[in-house]
Amino acid sequence: MKDLIDFRKCAILLPVILFMIQDCSCVPQFTCPTREGDPLPDLPEAFSTNMRINYIKQQKSVDARQVVNTDGNRMTLELWADKRHVKYIQHGYQLLTIKYNSDSNPTCTVQKLHDLEHVLEEEDSGPSQILEEFSYVQHEYKSKFFISDVSVENGVIVKKWEACTRAPKINVSLSFTETSWKQGHTSALHKGKYLVSAEAQMNDDFMVILINNFDPVMPSDTEFQPPENVYCEGFRAEKKPPTIKNYFNYDSELISFESSEGIAPVVTHRSVYYDFPAGIARTDFYDALAEDQDLFSTVTAQSKSIIHDFNSGVQYELDPISGECTIDNFKATIGPINIKETGKSKMPGGLEFFSLNADKISYNGQFPTRGYMANVYTALVDVTQATTTKKYIYSWYFSTGRTQVVEKDVEKNVLLRMVASPVAVSKNKHFDFILFHRFMVTKGDMVYI
């Protein structure tokens, strides 16, 4: 009977013991070795990888993606945690912090790295800033790492290196594959070991980083640029957009989204002939009814041509079907993106016509559009419609090389596209963009009437 009671006691205690063993092994264990051995393996000079960052005490996971180009002094870290989505871009001496919101445009701030005590914001650096301190030790204390263990992690045979530092007081481990282990992504430039996981401890806070989809290949330059429709004031501001002469003509297609998602956009077409030295501009509207936003408008023509004579301050409205001509004051849209002329006597020059006279224009980088590679510039522009002034983010797309706009006509730095998006966007998103066709810088051969 006594043996039976002892057995029952053991049976009761066994799950408790197993739970305690499991509880002790669920957090990283550090031995802080000091015996010298193989040095810590080098990471490739350029790579991209996905990560899952687990904070054990907080019971929280963060998904992340990191892209590195060491030679170019560029790096990105993109984080997703609950409803927070943020991307850090190190581009030379500048740090961009881009925050994505579900109901508005992304916001961007630009800072100088040497002015910052911490790179990551508090919400992203982990408890006790463990993620940022881990990164610092990994790069600055490489000689302090020593081999601590050979084990199996998720079926992969790994060697673990540890470093235990006092300033900052943190324990860090990095686990690498053996050289013989075959990766999903490989590169002839990197024949070494591949990082599998990392761990860190600060006081009673523990962090585990799981690495996957590690790709040791030079990433595209677009990885280190803000999106083409995001304005980052001060980013690469030294690169100026091309100048536009005061005489030009183009055909264009305007696409306007001004309803809730799922509603087809409004697409209209125009041709513009502009001659600032002569003081005359002509706009041919091929979809006049669709373009007129005035509910009480008397416009009935499917198409019309409007000529603005800035010398006399009047406009001529031509009906190409009936041949009728009406003389009136300035009141029609002449700008590229729904900017209404209000009767001002001063004719805008080429830069002002396209709002390229805006302050603090930033250079976002090169992006593909319409089959071309384009240099994209962005700025904040005040747009006044009726009595209301709103801030818009404008993006200008210029071709990167010489472009044939029509047969035998080749132009440099051709304006291919413009995008206008209001800074304050609600769920009923609204933005317009215009595609330019046959954009030519010409003078003296324009037809006005």
Coordinates of C-alpha atoms in Angstrom, one line a residue:
M1 CA 0.0 0.0 0.0
K2 CA 2.9 2.3 0.9
D3 CA 4.5 1.7 -2.5
L4 CA 1.2 2.6 -4.2
I5 CA 1.0 5.9 -2.3
D6 CA 4.6 6.7 -3.2
F7 CA 3.9 5.9 -6.8
R8 CA 0.9 8.3 -6.8
K9 CA 3.0 11.0 -5.3
C10 CA 5.6 10.6 -8.0
A11 CA 2.9 10.6 -10.6
I12 CA 1.6 13.9 -9.3
L13 CA 5.0 15.5 -9.0
L14 CA 6.2 14.4 -12.4
P15 CA 4.1 16.9 -14.4
V16 CA 5.2 19.6 -12.1
I17 CA 8.9 18.7 -12.6
L18 CA 8.4 18.5 -16.4
F19 CA 6.6 21.9 -16.4
M20 CA 9.5 23.4 -14.4
I21 CA 12.1 22.0 -16.8
Q22 CA 10.0 23.3 -19.8
D23 CA 9.6 26.7 -18.1
C24 CA 13.4 26.9 -17.5
S25 CA 14.2 26.0 -21.1
C26 CA 11.8 28.4 -22.8
V27 CA 14.2 31.3 -22.4
P28 CA 17.6 31.6 -23.9
Q29 CA 20.5 30.3 -21.7
F30 CA 23.8 32.1 -21.8
T31 CA 27.2 30.6 -20.7
C32 CA 29.3 33.7 -21.5
P33 CA 32.3 31.7 -22.7
T34 CA 35.8 33.2 -22.8
R35 CA 37.7 30.5 -24.5
E36 CA 39.0 31.5 -27.9
G37 CA 38.0 29.6 -31.0
D38 CA 36.7 30.2 -34.5
P39 CA 36.0 33.9 -35.0
L40 CA 32.4 35.1 -35.5
P41 CA 31.4 34.6 -39.1
D42 CA 31.0 37.6 -41.3
L43 CA 27.6 38.5 -42.8
P44 CA 27.5 39.3 -46.5
E45 CA 28.2 42.8 -47.6
A46 CA 24.7 42.9 -49.1
F47 CA 21.6 40.9 -48.2
S48 CA 17.9 40.9 -47.5
T49 CA 16.1 38.7 -44.9
N50 CA 12.8 38.3 -43.2
M51 CA 12.7 38.0 -39.4
R52 CA 10.3 37.3 -36.6
I53 CA 11.3 39.0 -33.4
N54 CA 9.8 37.4 -30.2
Y55 CA 9.8 39.2 -26.8
I56 CA 9.2 36.4 -24.4
K57 CA 8.3 38.3 -21.2
Q58 CA 5.9 40.5 -23.1
Q59 CA 4.4 37.6 -25.1
K60 CA 4.7 39.7 -28.3
S61 CA 5.9 39.0 -31.8
V62 CA 7.0 41.5 -34.4
D63 CA 7.5 40.7 -38.1
A64 CA 10.4 42.4 -39.7
R65 CA 12.4 42.7 -43.0
Q66 CA 15.9 44.0 -43.2
V67 CA 17.9 45.0 -46.3
V68 CA 21.6 45.9 -46.2
N69 CA 24.1 47.3 -48.6
T70 CA 27.2 47.9 -46.5
D71 CA 29.4 49.3 -49.4
G72 CA 26.7 51.9 -50.1
N73 CA 26.2 52.7 -46.5
R74 CA 22.5 52.0 -46.8
M75 CA 20.1 49.8 -44.7
T76 CA 16.4 49.4 -44.2
L77 CA 14.4 47.9 -41.3
E78 CA 10.7 47.4 -41.8
L79 CA 8.5 46.4 -38.8
W80 CA 5.0 45.1 -38.5
A81 CA 3.5 44.9 -35.0
D82 CA -0.3 44.8 -34.3
K83 CA -1.5 48.0 -36.1
R84 CA 1.9 49.6 -36.3
H85 CA 3.8 49.6 -39.6
V86 CA 7.0 51.6 -39.8
K87 CA 10.0 51.5 -42.1
Y88 CA 13.5 52.9 -41.2
I89 CA 15.8 53.8 -44.1
Q90 CA 19.4 54.7 -43.6
H91 CA 20.7 56.4 -46.7
G92 CA 24.2 57.7 -46.1
Y93 CA 24.1 60.2 -43.3
Q94 CA 20.3 60.5 -43.4
L95 CA 17.7 58.4 -41.5
L96 CA 14.1 58.3 -42.9
T97 CA 11.3 57.1 -40.7
I98 CA 8.2 56.3 -42.8
K99 CA 5.0 55.4 -40.9
Y100 CA 2.1 53.8 -42.7
N101 CA -1.5 54.4 -41.7
S102 CA -4.6 52.5 -42.7
D103 CA -6.7 55.6 -43.3
S104 CA -4.2 58.3 -44.6
N105 CA -1.1 58.8 -46.6
P106 CA 2.2 57.6 -45.1
T107 CA 4.2 60.2 -43.2
C108 CA 8.0 60.6 -43.4
T109 CA 10.6 62.4 -41.3
V110 CA 14.2 62.9 -42.2
Q111 CA 17.0 63.2 -39.6
K112 CA 20.8 63.3 -39.6
L113 CA 22.2 60.2 -38.0
H114 CA 24.9 62.0 -36.1
D115 CA 22.2 64.0 -34.3
L116 CA 20.4 60.9 -32.9
E117 CA 21.1 59.2 -29.6
H118 CA 18.8 56.3 -30.7
V119 CA 17.9 55.2 -34.2
L120 CA 14.7 53.3 -33.4
E121 CA 11.7 54.9 -31.8
E122 CA 10.7 53.7 -28.4
E123 CA 7.7 51.6 -29.7
D124 CA 10.1 49.7 -32.1
S125 CA 13.3 49.3 -30.0
G126 CA 11.8 46.6 -27.7
P127 CA 11.7 46.4 -23.9
S128 CA 14.8 48.1 -22.4
Q129 CA 15.7 49.0 -26.0
I130 CA 17.0 45.5 -26.3
L131 CA 16.7 45.4 -30.1
E132 CA 18.8 48.5 -30.6
E133 CA 21.4 47.4 -28.0
F134 CA 21.6 44.0 -29.7
S135 CA 22.4 45.6 -33.0
Y136 CA 25.0 47.8 -31.5
V137 CA 26.8 44.9 -29.8
Q138 CA 26.6 42.8 -32.9
H139 CA 28.5 45.4 -35.0
E140 CA 30.8 47.0 -32.4
Y141 CA 31.8 44.0 -30.2
K142 CA 32.6 41.4 -32.8
S143 CA 35.9 40.4 -31.1
K144 CA 33.9 39.6 -27.9
F145 CA 32.0 36.7 -29.4
F146 CA 33.2 33.2 -28.6
I147 CA 31.8 29.8 -29.5
S148 CA 29.5 28.5 -26.8
D149 CA 27.6 25.5 -28.3
V150 CA 26.8 23.3 -31.3
S151 CA 23.2 22.3 -31.4
V152 CA 20.1 21.8 -33.6
E153 CA 17.6 24.6 -34.2
N154 CA 14.4 23.8 -36.1
G155 CA 16.2 20.8 -37.7
V156 CA 19.3 22.9 -38.7
I157 CA 22.7 22.1 -37.2
V158 CA 24.2 25.3 -36.0
K159 CA 27.1 26.8 -34.1
K160 CA 26.4 29.4 -31.5
W161 CA 28.6 32.4 -30.7
E162 CA 28.0 34.4 -27.5
A163 CA 29.1 37.8 -26.2
C164 CA 28.4 39.1 -22.7
T165 CA 29.1 42.9 -22.4
R166 CA 29.0 45.3 -19.5
A167 CA 28.4 48.5 -21.3
P168 CA 25.7 48.0 -22.4
K169 CA 24.9 45.2 -20.0
I170 CA 23.5 42.7 -22.4
N171 CA 24.0 39.0 -23.4
V172 CA 23.9 38.3 -27.1
S173 CA 24.1 35.0 -29.1
L174 CA 24.2 34.4 -32.9
S175 CA 23.7 31.0 -34.5
F176 CA 25.1 30.2 -37.9
T177 CA 24.8 27.2 -40.2
E178 CA 27.8 25.0 -41.0
T179 CA 29.4 25.9 -44.3
S180 CA 28.1 22.6 -45.8
W181 CA 24.5 23.5 -45.1
K182 CA 22.6 24.3 -48.3
Q183 CA 20.5 27.5 -48.3
G184 CA 17.4 28.3 -50.3
H185 CA 19.2 31.4 -51.6
T186 CA 22.9 31.4 -52.4
S187 CA 25.5 33.7 -53.9
A188 CA 28.9 33.0 -55.4
L189 CA 30.2 36.0 -53.5
H190 CA 29.3 34.5 -50.1
K191 CA 30.7 31.0 -49.4
G192 CA 30.5 31.3 -45.6
K193 CA 28.0 30.4 -42.9
Y194 CA 24.5 31.8 -42.8
L195 CA 22.7 33.4 -39.9
V196 CA 19.8 31.3 -38.6
S197 CA 18.8 33.0 -35.3
A198 CA 19.8 35.4 -32.6
E199 CA 19.1 35.8 -28.9
A200 CA 19.5 38.6 -26.4
Q201 CA 19.0 39.2 -22.7
M202 CA 18.9 42.5 -20.7
N203 CA 18.0 42.0 -17.1
D204 CA 14.8 39.8 -17.2
D205 CA 13.9 40.8 -20.7
F206 CA 14.6 38.2 -23.4
M207 CA 14.5 38.5 -27.2
V208 CA 14.7 35.8 -29.8
I209 CA 15.1 36.6 -33.6
L210 CA 14.2 33.9 -36.1
I211 CA 15.8 34.4 -39.6
N212 CA 14.2 33.1 -42.8
N213 CA 14.4 33.8 -46.5
F214 CA 18.0 35.0 -46.1
D215 CA 19.2 36.2 -49.6
P216 CA 22.9 37.2 -50.0
V217 CA 22.3 39.2 -53.2
M218 CA 22.8 42.9 -53.9
P219 CA 19.4 44.5 -53.3
S220 CA 17.8 46.9 -55.7
D221 CA 18.3 50.7 -55.2
T222 CA 14.5 51.0 -54.8
E223 CA 14.8 49.2 -51.4
F224 CA 16.5 52.3 -50.0
Q225 CA 14.1 54.9 -51.4
P226 CA 10.9 56.3 -50.0
P227 CA 7.8 55.3 -52.0
E228 CA 7.2 57.4 -55.1
N229 CA 4.1 59.1 -53.5
V230 CA 5.6 59.9 -50.1
Y231 CA 7.1 63.3 -49.4
C232 CA 10.3 63.2 -47.2
E233 CA 11.3 66.8 -46.7
G234 CA 15.0 67.3 -47.0
F235 CA 15.8 63.9 -48.5
R236 CA 18.4 64.2 -51.2
A237 CA 17.3 67.8 -51.7
E238 CA 20.6 68.7 -53.4
K239 CA 19.3 66.9 -56.6
K240 CA 17.1 69.4 -58.3
P241 CA 14.4 68.6 -60.9
P242 CA 15.0 69.6 -64.5
T243 CA 13.9 73.0 -65.6
I244 CA 10.9 73.4 -67.9
K245 CA 11.0 76.1 -70.6
N246 CA 8.2 78.6 -71.0
Y247 CA 6.9 77.2 -74.2
F248 CA 5.8 73.6 -74.7
N249 CA 2.9 71.5 -75.9
Y250 CA 1.6 68.0 -74.9
D251 CA -1.3 65.6 -75.1
S252 CA -2.4 64.3 -71.7
E253 CA -4.7 61.8 -70.0
L254 CA -6.1 62.7 -66.6
I255 CA -7.2 60.0 -64.2
S256 CA -9.1 61.2 -61.2
F257 CA -10.1 59.1 -58.1
E258 CA -12.6 61.0 -56.0
S259 CA -15.0 58.4 -54.7
S260 CA -14.9 55.4 -52.3
E261 CA -12.8 52.4 -53.2
G262 CA -14.3 50.2 -55.8
I263 CA -15.6 53.0 -57.9
A264 CA -14.1 53.4 -61.4
P265 CA -12.0 56.6 -61.9
V266 CA -12.9 59.4 -64.2
V267 CA -10.6 59.5 -67.3
T268 CA -10.4 62.6 -69.4
H269 CA -8.1 63.9 -72.2
R270 CA -6.6 67.3 -73.0
S271 CA -4.1 68.9 -75.4
V272 CA -2.2 72.0 -74.3
Y273 CA -0.2 74.5 -76.3
Y274 CA 1.6 77.0 -74.1
D275 CA 3.7 80.0 -75.2
F276 CA 4.7 82.3 -72.3
P277 CA 6.7 84.7 -74.4
A278 CA 3.7 85.3 -76.7
G279 CA 1.3 85.5 -73.7
I280 CA -1.1 82.9 -75.2
A281 CA -2.2 79.4 -74.1
R282 CA -4.7 77.0 -75.7
T283 CA -6.3 73.9 -74.1
D284 CA -8.3 71.4 -76.1
F285 CA -10.8 69.6 -73.8
Y286 CA -11.9 66.3 -75.4
D287 CA -14.2 65.3 -72.5
A288 CA -15.6 68.6 -71.4
L289 CA -18.7 67.2 -69.7
A290 CA -16.7 64.8 -67.6
E291 CA -14.2 67.5 -66.6
D292 CA -16.7 70.1 -65.4
Q293 CA -17.2 69.7 -61.7
D294 CA -19.8 72.4 -61.4
L295 CA -23.2 70.8 -60.8
F296 CA -24.9 73.9 -62.1
S297 CA -22.6 74.3 -65.1
T298 CA -24.1 75.3 -68.5
V299 CA -21.5 73.3 -70.4
T300 CA -23.2 71.0 -72.9
A301 CA -20.5 70.4 -75.5
Q302 CA -18.7 67.1 -75.6
S303 CA -15.5 68.9 -76.5
K304 CA -14.2 72.5 -76.6
S305 CA -11.1 74.6 -77.0
I306 CA -10.2 77.5 -74.8
I307 CA -7.7 80.1 -75.6
H308 CA -6.3 82.4 -72.9
D309 CA -4.9 85.7 -74.1
F310 CA -3.0 87.0 -71.2
N311 CA -2.2 90.2 -73.1
S312 CA -5.9 91.3 -73.2
G313 CA -7.1 89.3 -70.2
V314 CA -9.9 87.5 -72.0
Q315 CA -10.5 84.0 -73.1
Y316 CA -12.0 82.5 -76.3
E317 CA -14.1 79.4 -76.1
L318 CA -14.5 77.5 -79.3
D319 CA -17.0 74.8 -80.1
P320 CA -15.3 72.6 -82.8
I321 CA -18.7 71.1 -83.8
S322 CA -20.7 74.3 -84.4
G323 CA -17.8 76.6 -85.0
E324 CA -19.2 79.1 -82.5
C325 CA -16.8 81.3 -80.5
T326 CA -17.6 82.9 -77.1
I327 CA -15.5 85.7 -75.5
D328 CA -15.5 85.8 -71.7
N329 CA -13.3 86.4 -68.7
F330 CA -10.8 83.8 -67.4
K331 CA -12.7 81.1 -65.7
A332 CA -11.7 77.7 -67.2
T333 CA -9.3 75.1 -66.0
I334 CA -5.9 75.5 -67.7
G335 CA -3.5 73.9 -65.2
P336 CA -2.5 70.2 -65.5
I337 CA -4.4 69.0 -62.5
N338 CA -7.7 70.8 -61.9
I339 CA -6.2 74.1 -60.8
K340 CA -8.8 76.8 -61.7
E341 CA -7.6 80.1 -63.2
T342 CA -9.3 82.9 -61.3
G343 CA -8.7 85.8 -63.6
K344 CA -5.2 86.8 -62.4
S345 CA -3.4 88.9 -65.0
K346 CA 0.0 87.3 -64.6
M347 CA 0.7 84.3 -66.9
P348 CA 2.5 81.6 -65.0
G349 CA 5.8 80.5 -66.4
G350 CA 6.6 76.8 -67.2
L351 CA 7.7 75.9 -63.7
E352 CA 4.7 77.5 -62.0
F353 CA 2.4 76.0 -64.5
F354 CA 3.4 72.5 -63.3
S355 CA 3.9 73.7 -59.7
L356 CA 7.6 73.0 -59.9
N357 CA 8.3 76.3 -58.2
A358 CA 7.3 74.7 -54.9
D359 CA 9.6 75.0 -51.9
K360 CA 11.7 72.1 -50.6
I361 CA 11.4 69.7 -53.5
S362 CA 12.9 66.3 -52.6
Y363 CA 14.3 63.6 -54.8
N364 CA 12.8 60.1 -54.1
G365 CA 14.8 58.2 -56.6
Q366 CA 14.2 56.2 -59.8
F367 CA 11.0 54.3 -60.5
P368 CA 9.5 52.6 -63.5
T369 CA 6.4 54.2 -65.1
R370 CA 4.8 53.8 -68.5
G371 CA 7.6 51.5 -69.6
Y372 CA 10.3 54.2 -68.8
M373 CA 12.6 54.7 -65.9
A374 CA 11.8 58.0 -64.3
N375 CA 13.5 60.3 -61.8
V376 CA 10.7 61.1 -59.2
Y377 CA 10.6 64.4 -57.3
T378 CA 8.0 65.2 -54.6
A379 CA 6.9 68.3 -52.7
L380 CA 4.1 69.8 -50.6
V381 CA 1.9 72.2 -52.7
D382 CA -0.9 74.5 -51.6
V383 CA -3.8 74.0 -53.9
T384 CA -6.7 76.6 -53.8
Q385 CA -10.0 75.6 -55.2
A386 CA -12.8 78.2 -54.8
T387 CA -12.1 79.6 -51.3
T388 CA -10.5 76.5 -49.8
T389 CA -6.8 75.8 -49.7
K390 CA -5.5 72.3 -49.1
K391 CA -2.0 70.8 -49.0
Y392 CA -1.3 68.2 -51.6
I393 CA 1.7 65.9 -52.2
Y394 CA 2.8 66.4 -55.8
S395 CA 5.1 63.8 -57.5
W396 CA 6.8 64.6 -60.9
Y397 CA 8.2 61.9 -63.1
F398 CA 11.0 62.8 -65.5
S399 CA 12.5 60.4 -68.0
T400 CA 16.1 59.5 -67.1
G401 CA 17.5 59.7 -70.6
R402 CA 16.7 61.0 -74.1
T403 CA 13.1 60.0 -75.1
Q404 CA 11.5 59.9 -78.5
V405 CA 8.2 61.7 -78.0
V406 CA 7.2 61.6 -81.7
E407 CA 8.8 60.4 -84.9
K408 CA 12.2 62.1 -85.3
D409 CA 11.7 64.3 -82.2
V410 CA 13.9 63.3 -79.2
E411 CA 13.8 65.3 -75.9
K412 CA 15.8 65.1 -72.7
N413 CA 14.2 65.0 -69.2
V414 CA 10.7 64.6 -70.6
L415 CA 7.9 65.0 -68.0
L416 CA 6.1 61.7 -68.2
R417 CA 3.6 61.9 -65.3
M418 CA 2.3 63.9 -62.4
V419 CA 0.5 62.8 -59.3
A420 CA -1.4 64.9 -56.8
S421 CA -2.7 63.4 -53.5
P422 CA -4.1 65.4 -50.6
V423 CA -2.2 65.1 -47.4
A424 CA -5.4 64.6 -45.4
V425 CA -7.0 61.5 -46.9
S426 CA -10.1 60.0 -45.5
K427 CA -11.5 56.6 -46.4
N428 CA -12.9 58.3 -49.5
K429 CA -9.5 58.6 -51.0
H430 CA -8.9 61.2 -53.7
F431 CA -6.0 61.9 -56.0
D432 CA -5.5 62.8 -59.5
F433 CA -2.7 61.9 -61.8
I434 CA -1.9 62.9 -65.4
L435 CA 0.0 61.0 -68.0
F436 CA 1.8 63.1 -70.6
H437 CA 2.1 62.0 -74.2
R438 CA 4.0 63.8 -77.0
F439 CA 5.5 66.3 -74.4
M440 CA 7.6 68.7 -76.6
V441 CA 9.5 71.9 -76.0
T442 CA 8.6 73.9 -79.1
K443 CA 8.2 77.5 -80.0
G444 CA 6.7 79.5 -82.8
D445 CA 4.7 76.7 -84.5
M446 CA 1.8 76.4 -82.1
V447 CA -1.7 76.7 -83.4
Y448 CA -4.1 78.7 -81.3
I449 CA -7.1 79.3 -83.5

